[in-house]
CSV table of C-alpha atoms and ligand atoms in Angstrom, one decimal:
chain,number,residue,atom,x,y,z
A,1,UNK,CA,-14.6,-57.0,65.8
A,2,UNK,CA,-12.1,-60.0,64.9
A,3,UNK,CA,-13.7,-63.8,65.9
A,4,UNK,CA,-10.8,-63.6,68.0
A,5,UNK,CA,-10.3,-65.0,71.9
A,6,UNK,CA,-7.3,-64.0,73.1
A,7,UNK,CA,-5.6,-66.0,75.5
A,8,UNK,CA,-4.2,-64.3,78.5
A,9,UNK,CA,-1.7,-66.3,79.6
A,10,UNK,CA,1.8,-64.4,80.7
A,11,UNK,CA,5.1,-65.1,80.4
A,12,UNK,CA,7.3,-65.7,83.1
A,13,UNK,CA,8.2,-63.0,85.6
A,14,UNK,CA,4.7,-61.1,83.9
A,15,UNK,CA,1.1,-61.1,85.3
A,16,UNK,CA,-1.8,-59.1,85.9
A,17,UNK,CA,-0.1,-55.6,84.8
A,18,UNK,CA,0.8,-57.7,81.6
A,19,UNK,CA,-2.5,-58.8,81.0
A,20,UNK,CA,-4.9,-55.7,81.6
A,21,UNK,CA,-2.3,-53.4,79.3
A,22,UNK,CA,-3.1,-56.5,76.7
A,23,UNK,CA,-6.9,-55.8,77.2
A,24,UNK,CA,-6.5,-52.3,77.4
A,25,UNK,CA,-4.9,-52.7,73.7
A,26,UNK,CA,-7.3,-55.3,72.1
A,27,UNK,CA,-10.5,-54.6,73.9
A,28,UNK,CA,-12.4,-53.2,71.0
A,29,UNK,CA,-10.9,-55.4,68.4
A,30,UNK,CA,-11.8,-59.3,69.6
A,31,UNK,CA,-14.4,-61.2,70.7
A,32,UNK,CA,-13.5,-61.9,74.2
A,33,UNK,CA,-10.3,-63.1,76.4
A,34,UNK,CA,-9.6,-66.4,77.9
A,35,UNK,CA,-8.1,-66.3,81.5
A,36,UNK,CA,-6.7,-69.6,82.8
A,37,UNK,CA,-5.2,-70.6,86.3
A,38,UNK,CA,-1.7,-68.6,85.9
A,39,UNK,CA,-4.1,-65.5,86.2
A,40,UNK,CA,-6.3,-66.7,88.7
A,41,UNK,CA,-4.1,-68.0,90.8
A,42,UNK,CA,-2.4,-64.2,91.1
A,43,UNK,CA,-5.6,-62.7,92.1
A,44,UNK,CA,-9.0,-63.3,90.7
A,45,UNK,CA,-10.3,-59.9,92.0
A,46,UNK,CA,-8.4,-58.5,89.1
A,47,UNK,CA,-11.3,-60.1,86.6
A,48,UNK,CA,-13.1,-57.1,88.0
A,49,UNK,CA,-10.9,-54.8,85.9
A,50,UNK,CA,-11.4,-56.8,82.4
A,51,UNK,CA,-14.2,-54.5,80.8
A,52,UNK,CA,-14.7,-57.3,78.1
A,53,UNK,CA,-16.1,-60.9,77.7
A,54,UNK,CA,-14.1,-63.2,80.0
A,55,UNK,CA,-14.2,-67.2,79.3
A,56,UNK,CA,-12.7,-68.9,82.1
A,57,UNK,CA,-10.5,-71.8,80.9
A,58,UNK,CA,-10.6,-74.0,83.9
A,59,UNK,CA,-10.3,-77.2,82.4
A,60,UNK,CA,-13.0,-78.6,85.3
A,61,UNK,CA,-12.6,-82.2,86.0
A,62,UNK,CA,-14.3,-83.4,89.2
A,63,UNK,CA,-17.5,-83.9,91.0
A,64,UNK,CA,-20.4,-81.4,90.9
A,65,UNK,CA,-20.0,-80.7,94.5
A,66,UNK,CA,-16.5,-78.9,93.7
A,67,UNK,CA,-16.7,-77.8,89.8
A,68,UNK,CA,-19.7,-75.7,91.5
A,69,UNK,CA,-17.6,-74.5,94.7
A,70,UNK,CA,-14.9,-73.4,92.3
A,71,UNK,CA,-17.2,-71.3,90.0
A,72,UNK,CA,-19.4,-69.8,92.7
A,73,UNK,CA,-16.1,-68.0,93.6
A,74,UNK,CA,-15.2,-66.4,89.7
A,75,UNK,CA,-16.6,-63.4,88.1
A,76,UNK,CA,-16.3,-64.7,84.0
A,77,UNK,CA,-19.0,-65.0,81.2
A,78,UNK,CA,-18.4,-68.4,80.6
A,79,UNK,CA,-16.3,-71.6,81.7
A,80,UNK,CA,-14.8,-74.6,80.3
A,81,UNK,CA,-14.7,-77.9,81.5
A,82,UNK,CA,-13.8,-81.5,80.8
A,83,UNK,CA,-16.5,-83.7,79.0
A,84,UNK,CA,-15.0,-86.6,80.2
A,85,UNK,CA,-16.4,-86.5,84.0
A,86,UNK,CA,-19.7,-87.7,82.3
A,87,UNK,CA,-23.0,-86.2,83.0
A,88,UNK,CA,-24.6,-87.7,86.6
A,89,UNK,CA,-23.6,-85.7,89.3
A,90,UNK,CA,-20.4,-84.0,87.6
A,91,UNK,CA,-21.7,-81.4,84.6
A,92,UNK,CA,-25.4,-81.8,85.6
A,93,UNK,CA,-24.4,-80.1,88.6
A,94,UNK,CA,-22.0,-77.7,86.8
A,95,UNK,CA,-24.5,-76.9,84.2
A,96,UNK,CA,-27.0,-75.5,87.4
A,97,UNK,CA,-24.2,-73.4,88.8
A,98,UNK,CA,-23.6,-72.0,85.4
A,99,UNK,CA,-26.9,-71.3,84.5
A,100,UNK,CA,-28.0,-69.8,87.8
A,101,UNK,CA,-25.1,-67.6,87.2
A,102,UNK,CA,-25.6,-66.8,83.4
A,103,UNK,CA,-22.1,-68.2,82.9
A,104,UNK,CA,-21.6,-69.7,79.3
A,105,UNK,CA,-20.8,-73.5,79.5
A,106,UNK,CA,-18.4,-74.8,76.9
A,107,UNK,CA,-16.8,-78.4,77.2
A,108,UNK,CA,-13.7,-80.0,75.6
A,109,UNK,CA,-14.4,-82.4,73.0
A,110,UNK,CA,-11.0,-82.7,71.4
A,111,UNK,CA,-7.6,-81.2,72.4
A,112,UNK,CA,-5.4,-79.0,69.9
A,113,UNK,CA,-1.8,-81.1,71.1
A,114,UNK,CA,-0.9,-84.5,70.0
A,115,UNK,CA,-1.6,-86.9,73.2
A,116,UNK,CA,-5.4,-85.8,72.7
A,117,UNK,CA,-5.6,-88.8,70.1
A,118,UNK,CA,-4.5,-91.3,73.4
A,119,UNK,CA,-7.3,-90.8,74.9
A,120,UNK,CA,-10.0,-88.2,74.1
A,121,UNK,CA,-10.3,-88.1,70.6
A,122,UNK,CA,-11.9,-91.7,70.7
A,123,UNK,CA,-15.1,-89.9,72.3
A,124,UNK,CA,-15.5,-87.1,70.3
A,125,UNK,CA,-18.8,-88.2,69.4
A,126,UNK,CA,-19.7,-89.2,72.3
A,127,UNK,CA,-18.4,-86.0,74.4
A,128,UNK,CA,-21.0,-84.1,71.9
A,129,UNK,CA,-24.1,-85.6,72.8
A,130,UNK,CA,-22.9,-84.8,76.3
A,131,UNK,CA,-22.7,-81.0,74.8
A,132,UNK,CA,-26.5,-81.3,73.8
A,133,UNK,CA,-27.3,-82.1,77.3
A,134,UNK,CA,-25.1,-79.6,79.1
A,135,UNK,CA,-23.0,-77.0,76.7
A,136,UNK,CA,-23.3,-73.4,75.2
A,137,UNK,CA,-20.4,-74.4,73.1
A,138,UNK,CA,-17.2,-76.9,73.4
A,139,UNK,CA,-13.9,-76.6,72.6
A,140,UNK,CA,-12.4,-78.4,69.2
A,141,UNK,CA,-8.8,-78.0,68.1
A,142,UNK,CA,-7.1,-75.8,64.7
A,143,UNK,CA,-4.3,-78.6,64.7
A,144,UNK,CA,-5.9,-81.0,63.5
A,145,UNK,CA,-9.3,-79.6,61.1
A,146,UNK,CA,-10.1,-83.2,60.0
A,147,UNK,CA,-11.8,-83.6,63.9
A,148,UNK,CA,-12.7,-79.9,63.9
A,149,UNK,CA,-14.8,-80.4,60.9
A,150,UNK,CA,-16.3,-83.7,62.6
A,151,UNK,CA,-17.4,-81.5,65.0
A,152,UNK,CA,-18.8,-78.9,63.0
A,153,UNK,CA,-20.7,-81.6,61.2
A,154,UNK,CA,-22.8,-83.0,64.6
A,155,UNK,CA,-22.4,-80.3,66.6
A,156,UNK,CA,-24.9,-76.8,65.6
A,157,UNK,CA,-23.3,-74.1,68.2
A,158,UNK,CA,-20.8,-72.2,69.2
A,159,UNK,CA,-17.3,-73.6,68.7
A,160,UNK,CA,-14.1,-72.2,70.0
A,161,UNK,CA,-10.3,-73.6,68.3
A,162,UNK,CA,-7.2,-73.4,70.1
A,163,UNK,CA,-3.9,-74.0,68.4
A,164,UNK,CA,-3.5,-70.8,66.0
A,165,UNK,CA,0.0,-69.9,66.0
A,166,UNK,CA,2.0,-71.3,68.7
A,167,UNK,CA,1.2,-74.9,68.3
A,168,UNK,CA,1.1,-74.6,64.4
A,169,UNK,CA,-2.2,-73.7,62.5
A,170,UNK,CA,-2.8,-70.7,60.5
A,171,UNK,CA,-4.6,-67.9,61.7
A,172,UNK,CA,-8.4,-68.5,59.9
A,173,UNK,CA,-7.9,-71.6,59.2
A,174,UNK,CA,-10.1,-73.0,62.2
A,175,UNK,CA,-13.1,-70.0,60.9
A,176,UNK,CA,-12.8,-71.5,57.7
A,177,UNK,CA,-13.2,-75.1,58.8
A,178,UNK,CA,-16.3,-74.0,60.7
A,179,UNK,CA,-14.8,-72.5,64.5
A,180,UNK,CA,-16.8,-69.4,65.2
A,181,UNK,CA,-14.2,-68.1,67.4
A,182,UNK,CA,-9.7,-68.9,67.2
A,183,UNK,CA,-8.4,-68.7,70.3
A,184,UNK,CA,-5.0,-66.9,70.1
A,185,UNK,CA,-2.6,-66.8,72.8
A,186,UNK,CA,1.1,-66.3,72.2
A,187,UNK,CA,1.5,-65.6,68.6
A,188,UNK,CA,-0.8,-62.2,69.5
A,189,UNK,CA,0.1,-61.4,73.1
A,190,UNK,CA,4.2,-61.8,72.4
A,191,UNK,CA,4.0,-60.1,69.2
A,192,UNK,CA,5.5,-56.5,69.6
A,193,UNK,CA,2.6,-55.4,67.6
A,194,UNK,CA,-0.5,-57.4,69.1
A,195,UNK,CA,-3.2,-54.7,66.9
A,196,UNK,CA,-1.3,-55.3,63.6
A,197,UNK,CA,-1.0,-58.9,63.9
A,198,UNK,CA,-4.8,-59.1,64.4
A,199,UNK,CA,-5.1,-56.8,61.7
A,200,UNK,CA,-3.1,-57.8,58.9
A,201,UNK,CA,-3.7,-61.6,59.8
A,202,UNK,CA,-7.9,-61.6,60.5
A,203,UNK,CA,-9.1,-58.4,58.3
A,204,UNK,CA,-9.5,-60.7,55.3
A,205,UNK,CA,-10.5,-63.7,57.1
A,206,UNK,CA,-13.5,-64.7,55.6
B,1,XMP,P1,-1.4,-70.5,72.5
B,1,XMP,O1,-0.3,-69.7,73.1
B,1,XMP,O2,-1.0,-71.9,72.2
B,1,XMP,O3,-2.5,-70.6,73.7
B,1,XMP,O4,-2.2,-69.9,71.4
B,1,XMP,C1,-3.6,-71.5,73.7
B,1,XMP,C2,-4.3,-71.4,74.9
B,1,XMP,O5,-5.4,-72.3,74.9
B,1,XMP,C3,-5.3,-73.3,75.8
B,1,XMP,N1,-5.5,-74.6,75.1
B,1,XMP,C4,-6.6,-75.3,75.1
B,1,XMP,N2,-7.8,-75.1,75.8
B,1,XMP,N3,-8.7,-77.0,74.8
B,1,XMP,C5,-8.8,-76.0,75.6
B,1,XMP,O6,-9.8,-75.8,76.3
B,1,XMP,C6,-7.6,-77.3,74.1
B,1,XMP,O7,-7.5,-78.2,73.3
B,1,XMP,C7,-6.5,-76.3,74.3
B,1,XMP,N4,-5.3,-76.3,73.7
B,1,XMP,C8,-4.7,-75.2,74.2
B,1,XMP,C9,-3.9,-73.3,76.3
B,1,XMP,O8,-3.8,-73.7,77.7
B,1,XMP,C10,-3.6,-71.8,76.2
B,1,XMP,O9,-4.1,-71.1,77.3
């Protein structure tokens, strides 16, 4: 199996047919798929039919109260969220509803496009001793492996990279800079071949 998250997210006019024929496909050859809010928002009783790890990309930002309404209505094996809501009465909150639930919790500590360095990227450090409090893993970005490394470096669990292919990086360079999982959207799910792009790209990965 490739250390591979594929990102579901379909292209206009496509949706839940889309996806599933995707999983259907790829099931047997990745990690997991990432389903975000164009999904969701199309029918969430269709998580039901993805016979494979699912990792929610929510993005939660907001208080407890409603990061834990929002959840407590999704089927997934794990959710991200924002770090940047801070710890008292946002994620401690969040972190009960996921564990109750034997979700996964991973946070963004970094973002894989550019205005990340405005704001975020001045916390890094900071969002990952939030992580030890709260996280299964966090979220750290293939564009830019200077800050993916950083995170590597402080940070002993599971870490998933966005930005293979569409926004630029290499497929394994994230692995090699320490990701245990490259989260691959467009550059696999619009390929005409989605099997032989994992294959001839992530076979001799390591
Ligand atoms: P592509 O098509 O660019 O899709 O391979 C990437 C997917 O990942 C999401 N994304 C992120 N998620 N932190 C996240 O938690 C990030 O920094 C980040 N960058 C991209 C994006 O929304 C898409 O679903």
């Amino acid at each position: 199996m490739y250390p591979v998250l594929v990102s579901l997210d379909p292209p206009p006019g496509k949706g839940w047919n889309w996806a599933l024929e995707l999983v259907k496909k790829l099931k047997d050859k990745v990690w997991g798929f990432k389903v975000g809010w164009p999904l969701i928002i199309e029918g969430k009783e269709n998580l039901e039919k993805i016979d494979s790890r699912i990792v929610l990309d929510l993005k939660l930002a907001d208080i407890g109260y409603t990061m834990r309404n929002v959840i407590s209505r999704l089927r997934g094996d794990a959710v991200i969220a924002h770090a940047f809501v801070g710890y008292q009465t946002a994620l401690e909150i969040l972190r009960e509803e996921t564990a109750k639930r034997d979700m996964e919790l991973y946070l963004v500590v970094s973002m894989s496009h550019r205005g990340s360095k405005e704001f975020i990227d001045r916390h890094v450090k900071e969002f990952i001793k939030l992580a030890y409090l709260v996280a299964d893993g966090v979220v750290a970005p293939a564009t830019r492996l200077d800050v993916l490394r950083l995170v590597r470096r402080y940070w002993p669990k599971t870490i998933i990279s966005p930005g293979i292919g569409a926004q630029g990086a290499p497929p394994c360079s994230a692995l090699r800079a320490g990701a245990n999982l490259e989260i691959v959207g467009r550059a696999l799910t619009r390929s005409d071949d989605p099997l032989g792009f994992l294959e001839s790209y992530y076979a001799q990965c390591s």
